[in-house]
Amino acid sequence: MIDQRTRECAVSFGLLLPVIIGIVWAASATEVVGRELLLLGCVNIIAAVGLGLFSGTSGILSLGHVAFFGVGAYVAAWFTLPAAMKSFLLPDMPLFVQEAEWSLAMALPVAALVCMLLGVISGAVMMRLRDTSAVIASFGLVVIFYLVFIGAKPLTNGKQSLYGLPVDQATWPVFIGTMVVALGIAFYMKSTRFARNLEATRDEEQASRSIGIEPQFHIFMFWVLSAGIVGLAGALYGHVIGVISPSGFYLEKTFALVAMIILGGYRSVSGCVVGAVVITIAEEIFRKTEEHLGTFAGTETIFGFEFPLVFGLTAISFSIMILIILYTRPQGVLGYREIATMFNVFAANKDDAGKHTELPTYKVSAERVLETHNLSKSYSGLNALEDVGIKVGAGEIIGLIGPNGAGKTTFINVLTGSLFATDGKIELNNEVGTEWSAVKLARKGLGRTFQNIRLFTSLSALENVIAAVTVQSPGLGRREVEATAMGWLNFLNLGDKAHTNSGNLAYGDQRRLEIARALALEPDFLLLDEPVAGMNSVETEDLKKGLQQIVSKFGIGILLVEHDLKMVMQLCDRIYVLNKGQLIAEGLPKDIATNAAVIEAYVGEETDHL
Ligand code: ATP
């Protein structure tokens, strides 16, 4: 039994592959398109799929993968170039390379491995970077490797070309076989929890850490894998045209690769394939029209059509295509999902998942306890928290209230590792967790929700919860994971919204989904930051009952930060009151309601329910 994501990827793979092979075969048999162009099309598909696997899943647009493309091309050339050519072009190469005359099929895994090794080295840096700095660093990789290709003359023949590559090695079985492998790896990876985790990080990194997902590990893994796939493409490339040089692995190729994935839609493997096909054809058209550089010398006939000869047409046209796509359809031609989802007949049976539900029967042990001692946090001079000590036991609902700016969210952020304390101690089940990361705290039993809802908005409601289930129970099969996630959704009355994109859910549903996702971690303690903000009175009543059920059924301890004082008074066993970062009161609801310091702190605020 497989889950919906796996089915989507498997069907897309099964649909795309025969179509690509069919087109290649038909075009080749009828000679409508030259063999070289078809082979280049395969190379571009592999490269785009490799790049898209990283960039689409992580959301980090890499401008650096052409470096791996180039390395793949040179490494394969070292082993496939005839020995006589090597003694002439690369006389300083080690003897075993000098003498090697491998087939391309043998050289491919070596090229991929070398690229993955370079991926490991560069990935150690890339996994620490985000957004613009990641894009710029990746671009630096292309520049560095371009200079290395030129400078490392004994390995690359420098600025001169490395020519004489055996083009007879560019056979259909090798090219189609490599494409099947690349697409297979990409679709397989997309179907795994690793891709879902990385997509979660792409959507909301802080929230992904809060359910125990380690972003760096996932970025690293996809970076290394994609380096290997793009390296394979580079290795094939050299054998299509028979000659490689550093200029082939620089800006123009970078631009073309980026255009492919943006045009088709880089979040899906199918989108990358479509983009690669379109850009391959476009590149062929534009390249021919540019053959008379610097002139407007008449026209060129391509595929039976007359095209004007214009200098710089390729780059100009790619730029315009990218601009049009980004403006009209930023998600690319194919959108965010795989091709299978476009055909209802192949789409997952959406009722199917709902039939199998399984709510875990865990119970938090009564000895579990969450404590803070003298916890302090200052933001460059401003003391947001000062010496705050609280205690939450298993099975308790503890309120944390205070006027705006009192430090409640800061407290939750420090407790859950999103911020580090300036001073003081956090103890979770008698272990000191003050310096634990958010990921470790989540895995050790702290679940949380956010004041400003942080869902993985490109994932369905079900997948949001699945992401947490797979962290909590890595050994579960895909079907069981889905069933457990459905169990949590049903528990929060969200079963019928399982396949709705979480970003499209109503506000109240989004709040409950955050709770379902946190619960799926099977935490000892749940820290809720204003869970009923934005809910109507019916939804608030429902959630109140839900929280009581969570405590009675699972024995979880809840720390509730809430401005709805009526709710806090009705629900909580004990209440702590913060004001200007300091605890000003603690006790039973009835005592807090009459506490003079609390009433004083709330002057000017809504205190009807105190
Ligand atoms: P609210 O109920 O309005 O959400 P709160 O009790 O959650 O408020 P916090 O958001 O924790 O309060 O803020 C506590 C204090 O710390 C406030 O004075 C706030 O301005 C300040 N603060 C919060 N975050 C930062 C930050 N990143 N940098 C500097 N100051 C901050």
CSV table of N, CA, C and O and ligand atoms in Angstrom, one decimal, residues 377-380 382-385 401-413 419 451 529-530 561 563 578 580-581, ligand 1:
chain,number,residue,atom,x,y,z
A,377,LYS,N,15.8,36.9,29.2
A,377,LYS,CA,16.2,37.1,27.8
A,377,LYS,C,16.2,38.6,27.5
A,377,LYS,O,15.2,39.3,27.9
A,378,SER,N,17.3,39.1,27.0
A,378,SER,CA,17.3,40.5,26.7
A,378,SER,C,17.6,40.7,25.2
A,378,SER,O,18.3,39.9,24.6
A,379,TYR,N,16.9,41.7,24.6
A,379,TYR,CA,17.1,42.0,23.2
A,379,TYR,C,18.0,43.3,23.2
A,379,TYR,O,17.4,44.4,23.5
A,380,SER,N,19.2,43.2,22.9
A,380,SER,CA,20.1,44.4,22.9
A,380,SER,C,19.7,45.5,23.9
A,380,SER,O,19.2,46.6,23.5
A,382,LEU,N,17.1,45.6,26.0
A,382,LEU,CA,15.7,45.5,26.5
A,382,LEU,C,15.5,44.2,27.2
A,382,LEU,O,15.7,43.1,26.6
A,383,ASN,N,15.1,44.2,28.5
A,383,ASN,CA,14.9,42.9,29.2
A,383,ASN,C,13.5,42.4,28.9
A,383,ASN,O,12.5,42.9,29.6
A,384,ALA,N,13.4,41.5,28.0
A,384,ALA,CA,12.0,41.0,27.6
A,384,ALA,C,11.6,40.0,28.6
A,384,ALA,O,10.4,39.8,28.8
A,385,LEU,N,12.5,39.3,29.3
A,385,LEU,CA,12.2,38.3,30.4
A,385,LEU,C,13.2,38.5,31.5
A,385,LEU,O,14.4,38.6,31.2
A,401,ILE,N,-0.5,34.6,31.2
A,401,ILE,CA,-1.2,35.8,30.7
A,401,ILE,C,-0.3,37.0,31.0
A,401,ILE,O,0.7,36.9,31.7
A,402,GLY,N,-0.8,38.1,30.4
A,402,GLY,CA,-0.1,39.4,30.6
A,402,GLY,C,-0.4,40.3,29.5
A,402,GLY,O,-0.8,39.9,28.5
A,403,PRO,N,-0.3,41.6,29.8
A,403,PRO,CA,-0.7,42.6,28.8
A,403,PRO,C,0.2,42.5,27.6
A,403,PRO,O,1.2,41.8,27.6
A,404,ASN,N,-0.1,43.3,26.5
A,404,ASN,CA,0.7,43.3,25.3
A,404,ASN,C,2.1,43.7,25.6
A,404,ASN,O,2.4,44.6,26.4
A,405,GLY,N,3.1,42.9,25.0
A,405,GLY,CA,4.5,43.2,25.3
A,405,GLY,C,5.0,42.7,26.6
A,405,GLY,O,6.2,43.0,26.9
A,406,ALA,N,4.3,41.9,27.3
A,406,ALA,CA,4.7,41.4,28.6
A,406,ALA,C,5.9,40.4,28.5
A,406,ALA,O,6.6,40.2,29.4
A,407,GLY,N,6.0,39.8,27.3
A,407,GLY,CA,7.1,38.8,27.1
A,407,GLY,C,6.6,37.4,26.9
A,407,GLY,O,7.4,36.4,27.0
A,408,LYS,N,5.4,37.2,26.7
A,408,LYS,CA,4.8,35.8,26.6
A,408,LYS,C,5.4,35.0,25.4
A,408,LYS,O,5.8,33.9,25.6
A,409,THR,N,5.3,35.7,24.3
A,409,THR,CA,5.8,35.0,23.1
A,409,THR,C,7.3,34.8,23.2
A,409,THR,O,7.9,33.7,22.8
A,410,THR,N,8.0,35.7,23.7
A,410,THR,CA,9.5,35.6,23.9
A,410,THR,C,9.7,34.3,24.8
A,410,THR,O,10.6,33.5,24.5
A,411,PHE,N,8.9,34.2,25.9
A,411,PHE,CA,9.0,33.1,26.8
A,411,PHE,C,8.9,31.7,26.0
A,411,PHE,O,9.7,30.8,26.2
A,412,ILE,N,7.8,31.7,25.2
A,412,ILE,CA,7.6,30.4,24.4
A,412,ILE,C,8.7,30.2,23.5
A,412,ILE,O,9.2,29.0,23.3
A,413,ASN,N,9.2,31.2,22.9
A,413,ASN,CA,10.3,31.1,21.9
A,413,ASN,C,11.6,30.6,22.6
A,413,ASN,O,12.3,29.8,22.0
A,419,LEU,N,14.7,30.9,20.4
A,419,LEU,CA,15.6,31.9,20.9
A,419,LEU,C,16.4,31.3,22.0
A,419,LEU,O,15.9,30.4,22.7
A,451,GLN,N,2.1,32.3,17.4
A,451,GLN,CA,1.1,33.4,17.5
A,451,GLN,C,0.7,33.8,16.1
A,451,GLN,O,-0.5,33.9,15.9
A,529,ASP,N,0.4,29.3,21.7
A,529,ASP,CA,0.6,30.8,21.7
A,529,ASP,C,-0.7,31.4,21.0
A,529,ASP,O,-0.8,31.4,19.8
A,530,GLU,N,-1.6,31.8,21.8
A,530,GLU,CA,-2.9,32.4,21.4
A,530,GLU,C,-3.6,31.6,20.4
A,530,GLU,O,-3.9,32.0,19.3
A,561,VAL,N,-0.8,30.4,26.4
A,561,VAL,CA,-0.7,31.8,26.3
A,561,VAL,C,-2.0,32.3,25.6
A,561,VAL,O,-2.3,31.9,24.5
A,563,HIS,N,-5.0,35.7,25.2
A,563,HIS,CA,-5.6,37.0,25.6
A,563,HIS,C,-7.0,36.9,26.0
A,563,HIS,O,-7.6,37.8,26.6
A,578,LEU,N,2.6,37.6,33.6
A,578,LEU,CA,3.9,38.3,33.3
A,578,LEU,C,3.5,39.8,33.0
A,578,LEU,O,2.5,40.1,32.5
A,580,LYS,N,5.9,43.2,31.8
A,580,LYS,CA,7.2,43.8,31.5
A,580,LYS,C,8.4,42.8,31.7
A,580,LYS,O,9.4,43.1,32.3
A,581,GLY,N,8.1,41.6,31.4
A,581,GLY,CA,9.2,40.5,31.5
A,581,GLY,C,9.3,39.9,32.8
A,581,GLY,O,10.1,39.0,33.0
B,1,ATP,P1,1.7,40.2,22.7
B,1,ATP,O1,0.7,39.8,23.7
B,1,ATP,O2,1.4,41.6,22.2
B,1,ATP,O3,2.0,39.2,21.7
B,1,ATP,P2,4.0,39.4,24.3
B,1,ATP,O4,3.6,39.3,25.7
B,1,ATP,O5,4.0,38.1,23.5
B,1,ATP,O6,3.1,40.4,23.5
B,1,ATP,P3,6.7,39.7,23.3
B,1,ATP,O7,6.3,39.6,21.9
B,1,ATP,O8,7.4,38.5,23.9
B,1,ATP,O9,5.4,40.1,24.2
B,1,ATP,O10,7.6,41.0,23.5
B,1,ATP,C1,8.2,41.3,24.8
B,1,ATP,C2,9.0,42.6,24.6
B,1,ATP,O11,10.2,42.3,23.8
B,1,ATP,C3,8.3,43.7,23.8
B,1,ATP,O12,8.7,44.9,24.4
B,1,ATP,C4,8.8,43.6,22.4
B,1,ATP,O13,8.7,44.8,21.8
B,1,ATP,C5,10.2,43.1,22.6
B,1,ATP,N1,10.6,42.3,21.5
B,1,ATP,C6,10.0,41.1,21.0
B,1,ATP,N2,10.8,40.6,20.0
B,1,ATP,C7,11.8,41.4,19.9
B,1,ATP,C8,13.0,41.4,19.0
B,1,ATP,N3,13.1,40.4,18.1
B,1,ATP,N4,13.9,42.4,19.1
B,1,ATP,C9,13.7,43.4,20.0
B,1,ATP,N5,12.7,43.4,20.9
B,1,ATP,C10,11.8,42.5,20.8
